[in-house]
């Protein structure tokens, strides 16, 4: 199977403030993993372990690292590879309507907005946003804002989706509904997804595979294959196998020292 993301021995140090000793802050250390075409992989790790930094490196937004990244077979240092990237914050523009926020990627690549508007109608429906096209972000519910941000991400050019804790700010019930919804959309459209989370249940429920990271400097300490069939159903969280996966992940997390 084709590998969409290959990370080899990646390390990264942020330069600290000038008054510091100059050694900087080691954020990532010797990170290696691969993500296959159409795979849904979660990256699970404690807060501050470098998950968002890792996504920024893969998206080509930071160049100052050691090791190698290959995205769709190319090195993002040498060639800009389009990628669908959703930041930890939804980053919807408050002065734009939901629809014009969603259409932003098309506007940026100077596409035909009228045509896109027609074409994305079924997606607006599928993302549960119909009837709210002219609402401003502040007039939408939290779940709706996240779905609008996800649809905008989906409309970016790119075969790989990088999602940075898209549901972390939602209440538990909305988060569960969003997970159910995301997994049904993904099972239909299938893109390669790298999904950052610090929620173990969320990672198991959604993923084909969970990569567990240590505390900072973050490194991948284990990979757990989640062999539940698809479509995924909510009840699977009650299955004994779910608890076994959870225990395996907790053991991997527990082996590392928390850096609080
Ligand atoms: N631009 C930056 N400059 C210096 N340090 C940073 C910068 N961005 C993040 N950090 C530090 O790097 C560490 C990892 O951050 P981050 O990648 O956001 O972690 P996570 O997403 O896993 O919570 C944190 O300790 C954070 O304070
Ligand atoms: Mg983060």
GROMACS .gro file of C-alpha atoms and ligand atoms in nm:
model
  288
    1UNK     CA    1   0.000   0.000   0.000
    2UNK     CA    2   0.114   0.353  -0.076
    3UNK     CA    3   0.260   0.554   0.209
    4UNK     CA    4   0.123   0.910   0.221
    5UNK     CA    5   0.328   1.033   0.516
    6UNK     CA    6   0.675   0.908   0.613
    7UNK     CA    7   0.842   1.065   0.916
    8UNK     CA    8   1.198   0.953   0.988
    9UNK     CA    9   1.390   1.042   1.300
   10UNK     CA   10   1.241   1.389   1.326
   11UNK     CA   11   1.369   1.625   1.595
   12UNK     CA   12   1.296   1.989   1.659
   13UNK     CA   13   1.420   2.249   1.906
   14UNK     CA   14   1.253   2.587   1.959
   15UNK     CA   15   1.505   2.861   2.027
   16UNK     CA   16   1.429   2.997   2.370
   17UNK     CA   17   1.423   3.361   2.484
   18UNK     CA   18   1.752   3.550   2.436
   19UNK     CA   19   1.822   3.563   2.811
   20UNK     CA   20   1.816   3.178   2.821
   21UNK     CA   21   2.133   2.969   2.803
   22UNK     CA   22   2.077   2.926   2.428
   23UNK     CA   23   2.006   2.553   2.440
   24UNK     CA   24   1.640   2.612   2.346
   25UNK     CA   25   1.342   2.388   2.410
   26UNK     CA   26   1.354   2.034   2.270
   27UNK     CA   27   1.000   1.972   2.149
   28UNK     CA   28   1.028   1.662   1.930
   29UNK     CA   29   1.295   1.395   1.953
   30UNK     CA   30   1.350   1.109   1.708
   31UNK     CA   31   0.990   1.084   1.586
   32UNK     CA   32   0.934   0.811   1.327
   33UNK     CA   33   0.608   0.677   1.182
   34UNK     CA   34   0.423   0.620   0.858
   35UNK     CA   35   0.067   0.675   0.745
   36UNK     CA   36  -0.076   0.476   0.454
   37UNK     CA   37  -0.313   0.590   0.181
   38UNK     CA   38  -0.674   0.615   0.310
   39UNK     CA   39  -0.572   0.534   0.663
   40UNK     CA   40  -0.721   0.716   0.966
   41UNK     CA   41  -0.441   0.753   1.218
   42UNK     CA   42  -0.464   0.934   1.553
   43UNK     CA   43  -0.172   1.094   1.725
   44UNK     CA   44  -0.236   1.076   2.098
   45UNK     CA   45  -0.018   1.241   2.356
   46UNK     CA   46  -0.016   1.464   2.664
   47UNK     CA   47  -0.061   1.837   2.625
   48UNK     CA   48   0.264   2.013   2.530
   49UNK     CA   49   0.433   1.704   2.381
   50UNK     CA   50   0.468   1.865   2.038
   51UNK     CA   51   0.162   1.736   1.851
   52UNK     CA   52   0.067   2.073   1.698
   53UNK     CA   53   0.433   2.138   1.617
   54UNK     CA   54   0.451   1.804   1.436
   55UNK     CA   55   0.148   1.894   1.222
   56UNK     CA   56   0.301   2.233   1.139
   57UNK     CA   57   0.620   2.057   1.024
   58UNK     CA   58   0.423   1.814   0.806
   59UNK     CA   59   0.223   2.105   0.658
   60UNK     CA   60   0.555   2.269   0.563
   61UNK     CA   61   0.505   2.571   0.792
   62UNK     CA   62   0.832   2.521   0.982
   63UNK     CA   63   1.160   2.435   0.819
   64UNK     CA   64   1.395   2.426   1.111
   65UNK     CA   65   1.406   2.058   1.201
   66UNK     CA   66   1.631   1.755   1.179
   67UNK     CA   67   1.528   1.430   1.017
   68UNK     CA   68   1.312   1.369   0.715
   69UNK     CA   69   0.949   1.422   0.617
   70UNK     CA   70   0.797   1.280   0.302
   71UNK     CA   71   0.444   1.388   0.217
   72UNK     CA   72   0.291   1.212  -0.087
   73UNK     CA   73   0.644   1.106  -0.181
   74UNK     CA   74   0.782   1.461  -0.177
   75UNK     CA   75   0.996   1.653   0.067
   76UNK     CA   76   0.797   1.961   0.182
   77UNK     CA   77   1.127   2.144   0.230
   78UNK     CA   78   1.189   2.137  -0.143
   79UNK     CA   79   0.840   2.135  -0.283
   80UNK     CA   80   0.519   2.283  -0.149
   81UNK     CA   81   0.270   1.997  -0.114
   82UNK     CA   82  -0.096   2.100  -0.077
   83UNK     CA   83  -0.250   1.958   0.239
   84UNK     CA   84  -0.588   1.999   0.410
   85UNK     CA   85  -0.492   2.141   0.746
   86UNK     CA   86  -0.723   2.239   1.031
   87UNK     CA   87  -0.567   2.433   1.316
   88UNK     CA   88  -0.646   2.372   1.681
   89UNK     CA   89  -0.863   2.687   1.681
   90UNK     CA   90  -1.149   2.691   1.429
   91UNK     CA   91  -1.019   3.022   1.287
   92UNK     CA   92  -1.343   3.114   1.113
   93UNK     CA   93  -1.341   3.482   1.020
   94UNK     CA   94  -1.605   3.648   1.239
   95UNK     CA   95  -1.705   3.907   0.980
   96UNK     CA   96  -1.772   3.651   0.706
   97UNK     CA   97  -2.081   3.436   0.672
   98UNK     CA   98  -2.053   3.060   0.721
   99UNK     CA   99  -2.069   3.004   0.345
  100UNK     CA  100  -1.801   3.259   0.258
  101UNK     CA  101  -1.580   3.112   0.532
  102UNK     CA  102  -1.627   2.765   0.386
  103UNK     CA  103  -1.554   2.887   0.033
  104UNK     CA  104  -1.229   3.057   0.136
  105UNK     CA  105  -0.997   2.786  -0.008
  106UNK     CA  106  -1.169   2.827  -0.347
  107UNK     CA  107  -1.141   3.205  -0.324
  108UNK     CA  108  -0.769   3.175  -0.240
  109UNK     CA  109  -0.699   2.955  -0.539
  110UNK     CA  110  -0.907   3.197  -0.751
  111UNK     CA  111  -1.160   2.931  -0.844
  112UNK     CA  112  -1.510   2.989  -0.981
  113UNK     CA  113  -1.709   3.079  -0.668
  114UNK     CA  114  -2.052   3.057  -0.828
  115UNK     CA  115  -1.977   2.711  -0.965
  116UNK     CA  116  -1.830   2.600  -0.632
  117UNK     CA  117  -2.140   2.729  -0.452
  118UNK     CA  118  -2.358   2.499  -0.663
  119UNK     CA  119  -2.118   2.207  -0.637
  120UNK     CA  120  -2.086   2.210  -0.261
  121UNK     CA  121  -2.463   2.215  -0.194
  122UNK     CA  122  -2.472   1.838  -0.125
  123UNK     CA  123  -2.171   1.879   0.107
  124UNK     CA  124  -2.338   2.166   0.296
  125UNK     CA  125  -2.625   1.923   0.350
  126UNK     CA  126  -2.396   1.638   0.450
  127UNK     CA  127  -2.206   1.858   0.694
  128UNK     CA  128  -2.539   1.959   0.853
  129UNK     CA  129  -2.504   2.326   0.764
  130UNK     CA  130  -2.801   2.379   0.530
  131UNK     CA  131  -3.011   2.684   0.612
  132UNK     CA  132  -2.720   2.852   0.795
  133UNK     CA  133  -2.525   2.971   0.490
  134UNK     CA  134  -2.568   3.340   0.575
  135UNK     CA  135  -2.510   3.312   0.949
  136UNK     CA  136  -2.197   3.461   1.105
  137UNK     CA  137  -1.977   3.223   1.310
  138UNK     CA  138  -2.097   3.374   1.641
  139UNK     CA  139  -2.455   3.285   1.545
  140UNK     CA  140  -2.368   2.915   1.503
  141UNK     CA  141  -2.346   2.645   1.769
  142UNK     CA  142  -2.001   2.510   1.866
  143UNK     CA  143  -2.061   2.186   1.675
  144UNK     CA  144  -2.172   2.375   1.366
  145UNK     CA  145  -1.866   2.601   1.374
  146UNK     CA  146  -1.643   2.293   1.387
  147UNK     CA  147  -1.832   2.131   1.098
  148UNK     CA  148  -1.795   2.453   0.894
  149UNK     CA  149  -1.421   2.458   0.971
  150UNK     CA  150  -1.401   2.088   0.875
  151UNK     CA  151  -1.583   2.147   0.548
  152UNK     CA  152  -1.348   2.436   0.469
  153UNK     CA  153  -1.055   2.205   0.544
  154UNK     CA  154  -1.207   1.934   0.326
  155UNK     CA  155  -1.232   2.181   0.035
  156UNK     CA  156  -0.861   2.264   0.049
  157UNK     CA  157  -0.649   2.102  -0.217
  158UNK     CA  158  -0.466   1.798  -0.089
  159UNK     CA  159  -0.482   1.424  -0.041
  160UNK     CA  160  -0.390   1.431   0.327
  161UNK     CA  161  -0.598   1.585   0.607
  162UNK     CA  162  -0.423   1.709   0.920
  163UNK     CA  163  -0.675   1.774   1.200
  164UNK     CA  164  -0.553   1.929   1.523
  165UNK     CA  165  -0.787   1.847   1.815
  166UNK     CA  166  -1.097   1.957   1.624
  167UNK     CA  167  -1.339   1.853   1.903
  168UNK     CA  168  -1.136   1.938   2.214
  169UNK     CA  169  -1.336   2.251   2.298
  170UNK     CA  170  -1.679   2.088   2.267
  171UNK     CA  171  -1.890   1.949   2.550
  172UNK     CA  172  -1.896   1.571   2.582
  173UNK     CA  173  -2.235   1.512   2.416
  174UNK     CA  174  -2.163   1.739   2.119
  175UNK     CA  175  -1.818   1.580   2.088
  176UNK     CA  176  -1.970   1.233   2.065
  177UNK     CA  177  -2.218   1.348   1.802
  178UNK     CA  178  -1.935   1.509   1.605
  179UNK     CA  179  -1.726   1.191   1.623
  180UNK     CA  180  -2.022   0.984   1.494
  181UNK     CA  181  -2.076   1.233   1.218
  182UNK     CA  182  -1.706   1.263   1.121
  183UNK     CA  183  -1.662   0.889   1.102
  184UNK     CA  184  -1.968   0.846   0.879
  185UNK     CA  185  -1.846   1.122   0.645
  186UNK     CA  186  -1.493   0.980   0.642
  187UNK     CA  187  -1.613   0.624   0.579
  188UNK     CA  188  -1.790   0.759   0.269
  189UNK     CA  189  -1.518   0.990   0.132
  190UNK     CA  190  -1.200   0.824   0.264
  191UNK     CA  191  -0.904   1.055   0.273
  192UNK     CA  192  -0.578   0.993   0.451
  193UNK     CA  193  -0.624   1.150   0.795
  194UNK     CA  194  -0.377   1.234   1.070
  195UNK     CA  195  -0.594   1.328   1.368
  196UNK     CA  196  -0.442   1.485   1.678
  197UNK     CA  197  -0.619   1.429   2.009
  198UNK     CA  198  -0.554   1.386   2.378
  199UNK     CA  199  -0.876   1.185   2.424
  200UNK     CA  200  -0.810   0.808   2.435
  201UNK     CA  201  -1.172   0.699   2.367
  202UNK     CA  202  -1.194   0.937   2.072
  203UNK     CA  203  -0.870   0.799   1.926
  204UNK     CA  204  -0.984   0.435   1.955
  205UNK     CA  205  -1.335   0.504   1.829
  206UNK     CA  206  -1.223   0.686   1.514
  207UNK     CA  207  -0.893   0.531   1.410
  208UNK     CA  208  -0.746   0.244   1.218
  209UNK     CA  209  -0.433   0.298   1.422
  210UNK     CA  210  -0.335   0.503   1.728
  211UNK     CA  211   0.018   0.641   1.764
  212UNK     CA  212   0.105   0.714   2.125
  213UNK     CA  213   0.346   0.997   2.207
  214UNK     CA  214   0.556   1.056   2.516
  215UNK     CA  215   0.575   1.385   2.706
  216UNK     CA  216   0.804   1.660   2.577
  217UNK     CA  217   1.035   1.617   2.394
  218UNK     CA  218   0.771   1.411   2.219
  219UNK     CA  219   0.847   1.085   2.047
  220UNK     CA  220   0.625   0.802   1.926
  221UNK     CA  221   0.641   0.528   2.188
  222UNK     CA  222   0.398   0.283   2.034
  223UNK     CA  223   0.144   0.210   1.766
  224UNK     CA  224  -0.183   0.030   1.841
  225UNK     CA  225  -0.380  -0.121   1.552
  226UNK     CA  226  -0.756  -0.089   1.616
  227UNK     CA  227  -0.920  -0.390   1.455
  228UNK     CA  228  -1.286  -0.294   1.488
  229UNK     CA  229  -1.481  -0.322   1.162
  230UNK     CA  230  -1.641  -0.034   0.978
  231UNK     CA  231  -1.888   0.128   0.990
  232UNK     CA  232  -1.801   0.200   1.350
  233UNK     CA  233  -2.088   0.193   1.599
  234UNK     CA  234  -2.111   0.371   1.934
  235UNK     CA  235  -2.166   0.042   2.120
  236UNK     CA  236  -1.811  -0.064   2.047
  237UNK     CA  237  -1.693   0.148   2.341
  238UNK     CA  238  -1.865  -0.110   2.567
  239UNK     CA  239  -1.687  -0.408   2.410
  240UNK     CA  240  -1.415  -0.583   2.616
  241UNK     CA  241  -1.176  -0.534   2.323
  242UNK     CA  242  -1.222  -0.157   2.354
  243UNK     CA  243  -1.103  -0.173   2.716
  244UNK     CA  244  -0.808  -0.387   2.612
  245UNK     CA  245  -0.699  -0.126   2.356
  246UNK     CA  246  -0.747   0.141   2.621
  247UNK     CA  247  -0.530  -0.049   2.867
  248UNK     CA  248  -0.259  -0.098   2.605
  249UNK     CA  249  -0.260   0.277   2.532
  250UNK     CA  250  -0.263   0.373   2.901
  251UNK     CA  251   0.037   0.143   2.956
  252UNK     CA  252   0.222   0.315   2.672
  253UNK     CA  253   0.134   0.658   2.813
  254UNK     CA  254   0.222   0.553   3.167
  255UNK     CA  255   0.567   0.443   3.067
  256UNK     CA  256   0.664   0.800   2.994
  257UNK     CA  257   0.725   1.073   3.244
  258UNK     CA  258   0.456   1.343   3.240
  259UNK     CA  259   0.597   1.693   3.196
  260UNK     CA  260   0.334   1.911   3.362
  261LIG     N1  261   0.655   2.910   1.846
  261LIG     C1  262   0.702   2.854   1.958
  261LIG     N2  263   0.818   2.899   2.015
  261LIG     C2  264   0.866   2.841   2.127
  261LIG     N3  265   0.807   2.736   2.189
  261LIG     C3  266   0.694   2.689   2.138
  261LIG     C4  267   0.634   2.744   2.019
  261LIG     N4  268   0.520   2.674   1.992
  261LIG     C5  269   0.508   2.580   2.089
  261LIG     N5  270   0.612   2.588   2.176
  261LIG     C6  271   0.635   2.499   2.291
  261LIG     O1  272   0.655   2.369   2.238
  261LIG     C7  273   0.592   2.271   2.318
  261LIG     C8  274   0.500   2.188   2.233
  261LIG     O2  275   0.394   2.266   2.187
  261LIG     P1  276   0.276   2.207   2.095
  261LIG     O3  277   0.335   2.151   1.971
  261LIG     O4  278   0.175   2.314   2.081
  261LIG     O5  279   0.223   2.087   2.188
  261LIG     P2  280   0.082   2.010   2.188
  261LIG     O6  281   0.010   2.045   2.063
  261LIG     O7  282   0.118   1.864   2.196
  261LIG     O8  283   0.009   2.052   2.311
  261LIG     C9  284   0.521   2.345   2.430
  261LIG     O9  285   0.602   2.334   2.546
  261LIG    C10  286   0.513   2.488   2.381
  261LIG    O10  287   0.523   2.577   2.488
  262LIG    MG1  288  -0.169   2.132   2.028
   0.00000   0.00000   0.00000
